[in-house]
Tab-separated table of C-alpha atoms in Angstrom:
chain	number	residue	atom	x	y	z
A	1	UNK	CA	-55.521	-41.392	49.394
A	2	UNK	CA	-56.847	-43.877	47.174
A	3	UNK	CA	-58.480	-43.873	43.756
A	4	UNK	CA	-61.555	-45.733	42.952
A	5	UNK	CA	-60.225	-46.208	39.264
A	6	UNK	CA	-58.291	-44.505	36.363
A	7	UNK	CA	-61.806	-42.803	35.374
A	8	UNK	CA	-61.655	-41.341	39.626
A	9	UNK	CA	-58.110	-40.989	39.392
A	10	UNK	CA	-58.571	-38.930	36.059
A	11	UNK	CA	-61.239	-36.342	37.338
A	12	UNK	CA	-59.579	-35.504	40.444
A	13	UNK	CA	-56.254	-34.908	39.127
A	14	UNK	CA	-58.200	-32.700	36.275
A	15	UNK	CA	-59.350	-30.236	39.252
A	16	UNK	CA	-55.409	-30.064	40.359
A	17	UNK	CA	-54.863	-29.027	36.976
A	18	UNK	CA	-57.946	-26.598	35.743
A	19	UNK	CA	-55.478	-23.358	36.045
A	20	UNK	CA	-53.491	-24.487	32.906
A	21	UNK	CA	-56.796	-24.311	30.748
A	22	UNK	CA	-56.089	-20.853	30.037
A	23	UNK	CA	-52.918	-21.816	28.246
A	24	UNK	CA	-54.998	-23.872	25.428
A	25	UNK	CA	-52.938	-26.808	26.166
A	26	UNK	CA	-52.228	-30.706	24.874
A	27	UNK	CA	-53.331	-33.378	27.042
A	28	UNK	CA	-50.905	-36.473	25.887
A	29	UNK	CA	-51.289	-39.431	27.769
A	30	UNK	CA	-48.801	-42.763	28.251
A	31	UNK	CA	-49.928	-45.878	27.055
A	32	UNK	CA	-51.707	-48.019	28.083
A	33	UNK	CA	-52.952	-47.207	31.530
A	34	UNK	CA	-52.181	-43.316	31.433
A	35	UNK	CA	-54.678	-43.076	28.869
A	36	UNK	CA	-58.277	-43.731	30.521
A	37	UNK	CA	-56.984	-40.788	33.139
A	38	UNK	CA	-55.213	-38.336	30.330
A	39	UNK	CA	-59.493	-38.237	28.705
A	40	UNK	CA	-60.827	-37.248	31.834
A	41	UNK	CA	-58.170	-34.585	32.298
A	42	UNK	CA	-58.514	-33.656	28.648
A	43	UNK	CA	-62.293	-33.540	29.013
A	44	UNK	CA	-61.999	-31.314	31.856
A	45	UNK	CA	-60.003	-28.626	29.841
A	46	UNK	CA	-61.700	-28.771	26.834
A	47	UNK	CA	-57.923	-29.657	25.695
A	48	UNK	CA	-57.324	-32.154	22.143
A	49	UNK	CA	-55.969	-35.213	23.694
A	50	UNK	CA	-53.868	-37.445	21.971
A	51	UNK	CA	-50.622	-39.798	23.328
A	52	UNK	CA	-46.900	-39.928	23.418
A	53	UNK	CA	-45.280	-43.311	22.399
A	54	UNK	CA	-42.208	-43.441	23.832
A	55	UNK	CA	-39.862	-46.542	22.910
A	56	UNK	CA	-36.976	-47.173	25.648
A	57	UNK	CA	-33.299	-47.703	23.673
A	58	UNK	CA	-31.924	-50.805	25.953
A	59	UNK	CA	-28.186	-51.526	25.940
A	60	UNK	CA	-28.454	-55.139	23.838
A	61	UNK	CA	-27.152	-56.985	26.370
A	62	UNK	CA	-28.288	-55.283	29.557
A	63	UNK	CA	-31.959	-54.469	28.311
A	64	UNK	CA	-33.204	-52.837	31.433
A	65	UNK	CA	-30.377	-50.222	31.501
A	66	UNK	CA	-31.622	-47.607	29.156
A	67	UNK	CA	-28.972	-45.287	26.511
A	68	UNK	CA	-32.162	-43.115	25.785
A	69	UNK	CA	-35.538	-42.912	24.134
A	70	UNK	CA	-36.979	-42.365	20.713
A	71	UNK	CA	-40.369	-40.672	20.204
A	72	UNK	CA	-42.416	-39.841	16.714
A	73	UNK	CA	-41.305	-37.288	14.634
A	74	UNK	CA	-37.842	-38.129	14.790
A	75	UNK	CA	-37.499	-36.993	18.195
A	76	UNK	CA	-34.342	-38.257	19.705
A	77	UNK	CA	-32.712	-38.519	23.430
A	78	UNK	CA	-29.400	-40.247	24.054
A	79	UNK	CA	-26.922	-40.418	26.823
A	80	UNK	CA	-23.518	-40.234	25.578
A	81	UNK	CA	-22.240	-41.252	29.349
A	82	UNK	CA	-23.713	-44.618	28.772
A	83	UNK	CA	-22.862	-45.024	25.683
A	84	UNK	CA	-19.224	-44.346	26.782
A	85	UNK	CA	-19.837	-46.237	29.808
A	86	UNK	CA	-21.333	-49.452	27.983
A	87	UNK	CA	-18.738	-48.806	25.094
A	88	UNK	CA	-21.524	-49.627	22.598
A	89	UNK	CA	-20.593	-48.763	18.493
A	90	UNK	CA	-22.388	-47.044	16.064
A	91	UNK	CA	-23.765	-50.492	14.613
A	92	UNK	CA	-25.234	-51.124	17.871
A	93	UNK	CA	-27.004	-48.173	18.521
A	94	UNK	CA	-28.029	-48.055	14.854
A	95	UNK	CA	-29.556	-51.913	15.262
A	96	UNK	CA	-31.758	-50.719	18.528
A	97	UNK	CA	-33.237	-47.564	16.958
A	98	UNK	CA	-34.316	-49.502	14.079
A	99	UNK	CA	-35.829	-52.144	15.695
A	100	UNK	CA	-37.703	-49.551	18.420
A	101	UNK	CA	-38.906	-47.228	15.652
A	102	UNK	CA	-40.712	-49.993	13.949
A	103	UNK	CA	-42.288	-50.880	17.188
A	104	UNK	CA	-43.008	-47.342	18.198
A	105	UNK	CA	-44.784	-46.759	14.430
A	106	UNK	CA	-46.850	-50.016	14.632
A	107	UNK	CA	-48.406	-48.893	17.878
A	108	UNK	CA	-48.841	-45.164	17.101
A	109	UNK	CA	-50.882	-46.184	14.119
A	110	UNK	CA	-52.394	-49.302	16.471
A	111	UNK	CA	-53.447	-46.390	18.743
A	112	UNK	CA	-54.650	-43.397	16.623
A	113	UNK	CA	-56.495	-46.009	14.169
A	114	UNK	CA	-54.544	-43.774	11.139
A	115	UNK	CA	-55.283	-39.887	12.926
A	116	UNK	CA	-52.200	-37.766	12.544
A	117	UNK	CA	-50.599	-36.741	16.235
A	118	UNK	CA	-50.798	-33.842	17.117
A	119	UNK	CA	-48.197	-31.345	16.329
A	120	UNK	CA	-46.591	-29.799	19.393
A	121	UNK	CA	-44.271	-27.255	18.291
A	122	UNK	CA	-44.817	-24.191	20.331
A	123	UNK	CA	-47.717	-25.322	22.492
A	124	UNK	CA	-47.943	-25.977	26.382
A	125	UNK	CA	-48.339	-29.957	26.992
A	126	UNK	CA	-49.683	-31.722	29.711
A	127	UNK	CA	-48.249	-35.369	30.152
A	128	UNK	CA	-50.525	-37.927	31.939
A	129	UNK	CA	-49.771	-41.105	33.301
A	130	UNK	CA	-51.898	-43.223	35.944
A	131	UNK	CA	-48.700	-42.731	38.162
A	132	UNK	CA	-45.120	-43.026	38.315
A	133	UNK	CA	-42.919	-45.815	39.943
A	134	UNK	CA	-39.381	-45.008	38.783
A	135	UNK	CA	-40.336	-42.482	36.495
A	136	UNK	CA	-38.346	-43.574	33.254
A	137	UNK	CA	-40.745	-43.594	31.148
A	138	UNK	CA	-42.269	-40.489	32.074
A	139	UNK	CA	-38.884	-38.285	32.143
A	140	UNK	CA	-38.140	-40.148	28.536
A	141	UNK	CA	-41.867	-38.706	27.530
A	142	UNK	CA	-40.708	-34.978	28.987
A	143	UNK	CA	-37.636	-35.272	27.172
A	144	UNK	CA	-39.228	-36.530	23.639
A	145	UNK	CA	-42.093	-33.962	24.153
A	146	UNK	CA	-39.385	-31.147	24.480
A	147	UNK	CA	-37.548	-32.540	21.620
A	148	UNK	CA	-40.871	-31.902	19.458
A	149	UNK	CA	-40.289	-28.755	19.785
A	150	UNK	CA	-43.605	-28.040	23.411
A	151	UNK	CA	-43.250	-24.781	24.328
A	152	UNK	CA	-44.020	-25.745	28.343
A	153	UNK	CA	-44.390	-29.311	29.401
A	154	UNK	CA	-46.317	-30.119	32.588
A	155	UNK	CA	-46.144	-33.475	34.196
A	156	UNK	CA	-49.738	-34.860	35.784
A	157	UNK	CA	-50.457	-37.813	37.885
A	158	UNK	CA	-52.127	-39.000	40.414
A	159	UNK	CA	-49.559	-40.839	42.525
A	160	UNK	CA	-45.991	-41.397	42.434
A	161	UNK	CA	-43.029	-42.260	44.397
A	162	UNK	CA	-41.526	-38.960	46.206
A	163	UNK	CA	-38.200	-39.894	44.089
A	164	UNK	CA	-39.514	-40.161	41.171
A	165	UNK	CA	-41.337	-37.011	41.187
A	166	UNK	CA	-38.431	-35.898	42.267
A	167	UNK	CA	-36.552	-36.032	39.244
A	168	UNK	CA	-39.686	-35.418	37.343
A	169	UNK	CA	-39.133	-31.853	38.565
A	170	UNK	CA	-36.048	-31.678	37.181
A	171	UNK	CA	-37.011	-32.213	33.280
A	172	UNK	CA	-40.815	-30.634	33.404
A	173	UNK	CA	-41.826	-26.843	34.107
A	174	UNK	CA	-44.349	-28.375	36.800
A	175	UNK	CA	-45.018	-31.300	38.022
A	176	UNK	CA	-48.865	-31.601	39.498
A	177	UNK	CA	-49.114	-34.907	41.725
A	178	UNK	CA	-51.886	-35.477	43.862
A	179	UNK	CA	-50.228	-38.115	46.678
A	180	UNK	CA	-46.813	-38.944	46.905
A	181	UNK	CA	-46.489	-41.132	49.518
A	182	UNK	CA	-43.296	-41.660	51.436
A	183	UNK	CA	-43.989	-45.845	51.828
A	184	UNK	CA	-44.558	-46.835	47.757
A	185	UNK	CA	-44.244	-49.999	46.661
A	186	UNK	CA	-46.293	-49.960	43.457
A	187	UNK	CA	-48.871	-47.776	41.488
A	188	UNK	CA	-51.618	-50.196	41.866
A	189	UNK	CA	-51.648	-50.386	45.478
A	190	UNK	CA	-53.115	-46.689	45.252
A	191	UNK	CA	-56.232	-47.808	43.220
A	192	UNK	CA	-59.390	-49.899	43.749
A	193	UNK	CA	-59.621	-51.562	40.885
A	194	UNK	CA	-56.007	-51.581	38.337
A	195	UNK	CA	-57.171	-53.516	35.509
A	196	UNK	CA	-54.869	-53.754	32.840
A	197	UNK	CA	-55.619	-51.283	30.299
A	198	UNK	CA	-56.465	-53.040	27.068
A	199	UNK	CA	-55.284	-51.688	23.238
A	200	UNK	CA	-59.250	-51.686	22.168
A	201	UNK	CA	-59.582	-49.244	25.199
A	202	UNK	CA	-56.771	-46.940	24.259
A	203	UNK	CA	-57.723	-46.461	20.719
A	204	UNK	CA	-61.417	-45.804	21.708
A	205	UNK	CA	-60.564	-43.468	24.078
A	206	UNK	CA	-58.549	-41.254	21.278
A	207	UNK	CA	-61.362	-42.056	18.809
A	208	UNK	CA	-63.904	-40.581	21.226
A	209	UNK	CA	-61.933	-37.723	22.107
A	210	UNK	CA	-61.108	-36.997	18.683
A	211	UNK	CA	-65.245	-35.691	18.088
A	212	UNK	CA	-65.185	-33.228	20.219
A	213	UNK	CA	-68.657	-33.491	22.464
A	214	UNK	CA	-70.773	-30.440	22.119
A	215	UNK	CA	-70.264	-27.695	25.627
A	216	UNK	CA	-72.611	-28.396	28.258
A	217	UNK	CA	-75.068	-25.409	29.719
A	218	UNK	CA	-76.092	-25.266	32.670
A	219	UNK	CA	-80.023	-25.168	32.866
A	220	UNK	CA	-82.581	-24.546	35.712
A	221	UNK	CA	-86.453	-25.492	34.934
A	222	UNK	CA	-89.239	-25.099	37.171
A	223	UNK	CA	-91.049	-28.231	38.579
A	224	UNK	CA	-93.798	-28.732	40.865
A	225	UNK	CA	-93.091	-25.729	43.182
A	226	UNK	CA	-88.888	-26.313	42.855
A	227	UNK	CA	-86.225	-25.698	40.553
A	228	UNK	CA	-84.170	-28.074	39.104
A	229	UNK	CA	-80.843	-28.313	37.942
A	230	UNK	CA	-79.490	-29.788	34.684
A	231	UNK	CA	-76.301	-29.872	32.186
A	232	UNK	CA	-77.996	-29.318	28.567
A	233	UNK	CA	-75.820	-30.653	26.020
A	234	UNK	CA	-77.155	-30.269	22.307
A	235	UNK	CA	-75.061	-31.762	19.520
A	236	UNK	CA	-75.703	-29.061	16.201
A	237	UNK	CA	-78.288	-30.767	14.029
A	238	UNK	CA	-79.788	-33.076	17.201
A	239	UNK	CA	-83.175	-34.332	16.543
A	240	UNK	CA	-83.936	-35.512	19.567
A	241	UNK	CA	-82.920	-34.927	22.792
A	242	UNK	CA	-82.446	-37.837	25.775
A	243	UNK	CA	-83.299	-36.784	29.987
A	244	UNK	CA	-81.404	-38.257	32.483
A	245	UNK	CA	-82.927	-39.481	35.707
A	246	UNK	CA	-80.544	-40.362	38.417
A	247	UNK	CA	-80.946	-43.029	40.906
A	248	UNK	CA	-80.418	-43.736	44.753
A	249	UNK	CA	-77.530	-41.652	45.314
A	250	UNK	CA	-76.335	-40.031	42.320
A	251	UNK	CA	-76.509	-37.189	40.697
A	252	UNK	CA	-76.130	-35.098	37.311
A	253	UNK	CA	-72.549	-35.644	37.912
A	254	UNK	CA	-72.493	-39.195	37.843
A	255	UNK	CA	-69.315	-40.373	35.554
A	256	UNK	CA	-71.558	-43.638	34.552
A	257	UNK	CA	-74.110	-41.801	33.223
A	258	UNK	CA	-71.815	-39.286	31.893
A	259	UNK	CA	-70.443	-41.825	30.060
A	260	UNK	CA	-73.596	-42.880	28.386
A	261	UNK	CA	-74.517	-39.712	27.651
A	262	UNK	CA	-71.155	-38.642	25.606
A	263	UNK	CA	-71.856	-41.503	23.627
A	264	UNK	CA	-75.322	-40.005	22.721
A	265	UNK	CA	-73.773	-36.888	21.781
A	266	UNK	CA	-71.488	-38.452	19.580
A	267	UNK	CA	-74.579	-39.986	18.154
A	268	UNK	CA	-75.913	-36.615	17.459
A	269	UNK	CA	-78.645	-36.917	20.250
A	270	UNK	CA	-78.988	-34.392	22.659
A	271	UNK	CA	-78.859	-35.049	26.675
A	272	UNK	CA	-80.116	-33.754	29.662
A	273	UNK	CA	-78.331	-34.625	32.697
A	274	UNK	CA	-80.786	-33.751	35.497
A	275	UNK	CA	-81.367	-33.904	39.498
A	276	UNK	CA	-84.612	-34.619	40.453
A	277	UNK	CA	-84.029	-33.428	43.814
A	278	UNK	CA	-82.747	-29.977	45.148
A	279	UNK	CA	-79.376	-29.598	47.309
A	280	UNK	CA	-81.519	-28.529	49.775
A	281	UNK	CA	-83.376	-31.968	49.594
A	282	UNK	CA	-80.370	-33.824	48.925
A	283	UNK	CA	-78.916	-32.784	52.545
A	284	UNK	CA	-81.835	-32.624	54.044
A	285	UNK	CA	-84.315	-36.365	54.060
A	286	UNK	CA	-83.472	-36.647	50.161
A	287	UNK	CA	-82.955	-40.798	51.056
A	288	UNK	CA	-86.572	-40.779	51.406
A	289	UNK	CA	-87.255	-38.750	48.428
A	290	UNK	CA	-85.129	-41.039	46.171
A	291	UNK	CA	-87.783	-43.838	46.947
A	292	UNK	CA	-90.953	-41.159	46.303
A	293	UNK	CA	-91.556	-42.481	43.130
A	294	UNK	CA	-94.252	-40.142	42.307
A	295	UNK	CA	-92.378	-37.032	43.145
A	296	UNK	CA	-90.094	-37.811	41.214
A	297	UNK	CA	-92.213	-38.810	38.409
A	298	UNK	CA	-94.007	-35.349	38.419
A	299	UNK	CA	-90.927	-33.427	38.122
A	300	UNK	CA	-89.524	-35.213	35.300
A	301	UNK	CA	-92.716	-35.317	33.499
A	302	UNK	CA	-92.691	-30.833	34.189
A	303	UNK	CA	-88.895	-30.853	33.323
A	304	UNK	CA	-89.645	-33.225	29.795
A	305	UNK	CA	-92.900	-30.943	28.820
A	306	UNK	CA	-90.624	-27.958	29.207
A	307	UNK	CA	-87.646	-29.207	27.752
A	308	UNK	CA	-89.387	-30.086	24.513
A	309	UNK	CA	-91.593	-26.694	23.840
A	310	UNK	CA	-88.128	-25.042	24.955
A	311	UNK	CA	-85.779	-27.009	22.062
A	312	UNK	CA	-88.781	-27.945	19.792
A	313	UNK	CA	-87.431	-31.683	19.683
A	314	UNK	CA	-88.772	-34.944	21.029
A	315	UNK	CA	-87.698	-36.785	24.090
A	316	UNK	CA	-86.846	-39.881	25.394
A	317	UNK	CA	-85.437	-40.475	29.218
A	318	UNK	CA	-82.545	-42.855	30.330
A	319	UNK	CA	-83.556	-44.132	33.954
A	320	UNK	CA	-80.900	-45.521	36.877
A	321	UNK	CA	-81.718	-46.934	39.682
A	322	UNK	CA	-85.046	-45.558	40.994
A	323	UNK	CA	-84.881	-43.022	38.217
A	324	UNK	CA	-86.160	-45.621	36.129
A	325	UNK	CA	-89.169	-46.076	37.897
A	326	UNK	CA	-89.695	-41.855	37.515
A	327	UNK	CA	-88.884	-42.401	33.570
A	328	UNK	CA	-91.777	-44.924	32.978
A	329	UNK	CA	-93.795	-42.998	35.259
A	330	UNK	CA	-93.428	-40.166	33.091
A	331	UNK	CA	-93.548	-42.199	30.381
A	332	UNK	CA	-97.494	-43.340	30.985
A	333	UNK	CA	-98.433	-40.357	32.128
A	334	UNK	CA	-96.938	-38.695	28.798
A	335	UNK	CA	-99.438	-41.048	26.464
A	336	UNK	CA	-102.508	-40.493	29.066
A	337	UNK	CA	-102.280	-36.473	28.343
A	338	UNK	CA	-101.667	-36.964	24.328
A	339	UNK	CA	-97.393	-36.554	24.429
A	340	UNK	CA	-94.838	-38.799	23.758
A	341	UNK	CA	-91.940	-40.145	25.004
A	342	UNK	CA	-90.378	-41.546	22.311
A	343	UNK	CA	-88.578	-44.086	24.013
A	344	UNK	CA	-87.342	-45.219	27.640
A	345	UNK	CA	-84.212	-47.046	28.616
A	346	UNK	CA	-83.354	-48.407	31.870
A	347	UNK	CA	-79.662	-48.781	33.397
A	348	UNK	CA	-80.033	-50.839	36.227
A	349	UNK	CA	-83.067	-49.826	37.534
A	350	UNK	CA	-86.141	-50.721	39.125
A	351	UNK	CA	-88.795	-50.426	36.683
A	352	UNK	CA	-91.099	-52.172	39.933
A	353	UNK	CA	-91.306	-49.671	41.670
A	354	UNK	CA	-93.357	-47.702	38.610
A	355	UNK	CA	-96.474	-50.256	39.692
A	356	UNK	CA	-99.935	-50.170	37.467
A	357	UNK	CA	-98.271	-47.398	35.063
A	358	UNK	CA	-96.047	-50.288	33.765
A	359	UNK	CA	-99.266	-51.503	31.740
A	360	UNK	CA	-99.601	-47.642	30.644
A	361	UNK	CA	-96.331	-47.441	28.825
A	362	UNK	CA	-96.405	-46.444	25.129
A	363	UNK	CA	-93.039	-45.961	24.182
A	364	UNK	CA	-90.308	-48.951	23.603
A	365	UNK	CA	-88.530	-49.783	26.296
A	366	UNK	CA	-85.552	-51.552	26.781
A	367	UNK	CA	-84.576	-52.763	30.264
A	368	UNK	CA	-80.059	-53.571	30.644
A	369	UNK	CA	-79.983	-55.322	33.814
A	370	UNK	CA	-76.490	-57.149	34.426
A	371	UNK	CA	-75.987	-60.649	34.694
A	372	UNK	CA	-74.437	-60.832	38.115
A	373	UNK	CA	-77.319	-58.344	39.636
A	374	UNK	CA	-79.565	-61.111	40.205
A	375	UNK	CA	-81.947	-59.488	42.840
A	376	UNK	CA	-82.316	-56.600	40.680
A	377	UNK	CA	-82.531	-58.975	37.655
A	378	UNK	CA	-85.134	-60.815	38.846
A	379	UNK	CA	-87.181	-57.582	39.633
A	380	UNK	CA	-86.942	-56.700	35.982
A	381	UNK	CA	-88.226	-59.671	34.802
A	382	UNK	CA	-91.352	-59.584	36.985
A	383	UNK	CA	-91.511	-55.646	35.640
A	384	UNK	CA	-91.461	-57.184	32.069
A	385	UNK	CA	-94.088	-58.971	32.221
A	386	UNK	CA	-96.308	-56.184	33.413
A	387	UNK	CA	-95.291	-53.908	29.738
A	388	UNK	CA	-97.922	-53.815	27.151
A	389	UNK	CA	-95.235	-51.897	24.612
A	390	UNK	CA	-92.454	-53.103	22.503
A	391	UNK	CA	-89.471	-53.437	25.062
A	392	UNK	CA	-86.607	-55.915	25.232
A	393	UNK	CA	-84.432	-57.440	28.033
A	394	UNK	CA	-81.046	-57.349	28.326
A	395	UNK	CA	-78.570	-58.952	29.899
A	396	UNK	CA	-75.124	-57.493	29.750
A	397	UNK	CA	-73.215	-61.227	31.123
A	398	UNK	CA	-70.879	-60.954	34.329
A	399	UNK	CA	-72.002	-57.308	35.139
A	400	UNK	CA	-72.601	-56.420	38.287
A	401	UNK	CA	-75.142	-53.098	39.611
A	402	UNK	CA	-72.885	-50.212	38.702
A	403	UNK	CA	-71.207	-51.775	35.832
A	404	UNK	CA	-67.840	-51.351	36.493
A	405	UNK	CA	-66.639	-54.076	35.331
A	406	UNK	CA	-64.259	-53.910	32.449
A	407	UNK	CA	-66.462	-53.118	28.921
A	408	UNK	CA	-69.690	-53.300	30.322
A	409	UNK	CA	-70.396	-49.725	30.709
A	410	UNK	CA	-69.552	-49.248	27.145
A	411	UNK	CA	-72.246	-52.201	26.066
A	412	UNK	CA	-74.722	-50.075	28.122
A	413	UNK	CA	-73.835	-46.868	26.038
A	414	UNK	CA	-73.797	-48.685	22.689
A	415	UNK	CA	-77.398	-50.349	23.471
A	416	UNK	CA	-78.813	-47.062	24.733
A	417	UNK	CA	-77.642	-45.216	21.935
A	418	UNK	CA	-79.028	-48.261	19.008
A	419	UNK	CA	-82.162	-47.849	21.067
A	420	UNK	CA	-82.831	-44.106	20.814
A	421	UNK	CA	-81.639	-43.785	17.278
A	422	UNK	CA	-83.846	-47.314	16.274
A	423	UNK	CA	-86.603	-45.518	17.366
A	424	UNK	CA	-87.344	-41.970	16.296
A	425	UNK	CA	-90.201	-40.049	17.239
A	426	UNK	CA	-91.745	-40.326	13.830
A	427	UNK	CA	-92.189	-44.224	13.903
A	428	UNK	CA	-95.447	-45.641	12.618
């Protein structure tokens, strides 16, 4: 088994662990790289996530071999074997707690940017790390968690070594692991792409967590003889609301566009996360479909005239892929029959394939293209050229299609979201 990334690694373990939800848990993951899969877990449950620092007490002159751990809130694990073992005095210990607790206090605040943690005291927690090697500083986390007083502490990754989770089961109440496989050498091996998990990333993880997105609904709407499926999420107060059209093999589910679309949320816009095709399609000749630029454009044109006299709020449309040739479709068809679209944005897409309509487009459009997708880059630029309405090309440098690359999806987020809200349906 292999993970595609934490953000993979992250949803599948959260389907592992769906039967705790019940129990109104705390999702708390381990810095740094135990974060990015602790939010999609978190997500998942509808749980507060937050982290546990953990700070290692190292015998002074044998760092490596560990007396115990510290935690926040005074929380407190020591071995007294190896402290009789290493015959270490009171001013030693005393010297490496002080100098640990000022380390683990300058990153908790680093972290949380200021939030209080999350008090723990009687609740059932859910520890998350990207995987587990030795397993020290996960059973130290157990340990420090317990010491703070969790009621239940469960212990969730996504791959460890069969010793290690081992003795995992020892200090946790469960212990949910997805592969433990018997030849380990090292966590990363396990993933696709491992890239170091950065501070910035930790701390806007937590911040992002921290406003809660609003509950998606599930939503069906008739169009053009089908019904389509969609996750309707509507932030209280939205003024607008933003449809998703997927691309070449994707779907309402995909994380990317997920993604972009919490950050909406958090921007008070609503979303619409739709498929444009049915399963039945999907399984059945849907590859061709995908390209049918016109079908598609019909149905999201039904599925935007419905959503808006269902919500009463203007609409915009976020396009991937081909779906960004059905969004500017839609688009020009919208300002032919009198409606608006009050704005388009395009994610990698092929805006090409919309043809004539290009010139028909009313609302602003902005086209993100990455700098390393040079066939498709090149395609926008001819597409460009064709608009007759105030759009904008950008480049997000060293991205590639999918934007997985590290920080570029969250560019593609930030620019959507300045484009929607810097241009409201009431513009002159």
């Amino acid at each position: 088994m292999q993970f595609i990334d934490r953000t993979d690694a992250g949803q599948r373990l959260a389907v592992r662990l769906r039967h705790l939800a019940s129990g109104h848990p705390v999702v708390l993951g381990l810095p740094r790289g135990g974060v990015p899969v602790a939010y999609e877990v978190a997500r998942a449950l509808d749980a507060p996530l937050d982290i546990v620092v953990v700070r290692k007490l190292g015998v002074p002159y044998h760092r490596e071999l560990g007396f115990g751990a510290i935690g926040e809130g005074g929380a407190r694990v020591v071995s007294d074997d190896i402290v009789r073992m290493t015959h270490l005095g009171r001013h030693d210990l005393e010297e490496v707690e002080h100098r640990e607790e000022a380390e683990l206090a300058r990153q908790a605040h680093r972290f949380r940017d200021g939030r209080p943690r999350t008090a723990l005291r009687g609740r059932n927690v859910i520890v998350v790390d990207d995987g587990v090697a030795t397993g020290a500083t996960a059973l130290a986390a157990c340990q420090v968690v317990r010491a703070q007083g969790a009621a239940r502490v469960v212990v969730g990754v996504p791959v460890g070594a069969p010793d290690a989770v081992a003795a995992l089961r020892v200090v946790a109440d469960e212990v949910v692991c997805l592969h433990a496989p018997r030849s380990f050498f090292a966590v990363g091996e396990w993933y696709g792409n491992f890239t170091q998990t950065g501070d910035e990333e930790v701390s806007a993880l937590l911040k992002q967590a921290a406003v809660r997105p609003p509950r998606s609904v599930r939503t069906e709407y008739a169009a053009g003889g089908v019904r389509l499926t969609g996750d309707l999420a509507l932030p209280a107060g939205a003024e607008a609301v933003v449809a998703f059209a997927h691309g070449t093999g994707s779907s309402r589910h995909s994380p990317r566009n997920r993604a972009v679309a919490a950050t909406l949320n958090e921007a008070g816009l609503g979303t619409l996360l739709l498929d444009l095709l049915t399963p039945e399609e999907e399984a059945h000749g849907g590859r061709a479909k995908v390209f049918d630029i016109g079908l598609l454009a019909r149905r999201l044109t039904d599925v935007t005239h419905a959503l808006r006299d269902a919500e009463g709020l203007p609409v915009g449309c976020f396009g991937a892929s081909t779906g960004a040739a059905a969004a500017l479709c839609a688009a020009a068809d919208a300002a032919g029959a009198g409606e608006e679209i009050t704005a388009v944005v395009s994610r990698g897409g092929r805006p090409d394939l919309a043809g004539d309509r290009l010139g028909r487009v009313r609302a602003p459009v902005l086209l993100i293209v990455g700098g390393a997708d040079t066939d498709v880059l090149e395609l926008n630029r001819r597409a460009q050229e064709q608009l007759r309405c105030p759009n904008l090309l950008h480049v997000v440098p060293g991205a590639t299609h999918l934007f997985e690359e590290p920080g570029a999806l969250d560019q593609v987020a930030r620019l959507a979201r300045d484009w929607f809200l810097g241009h409201p349906p009431d513009r002159p």
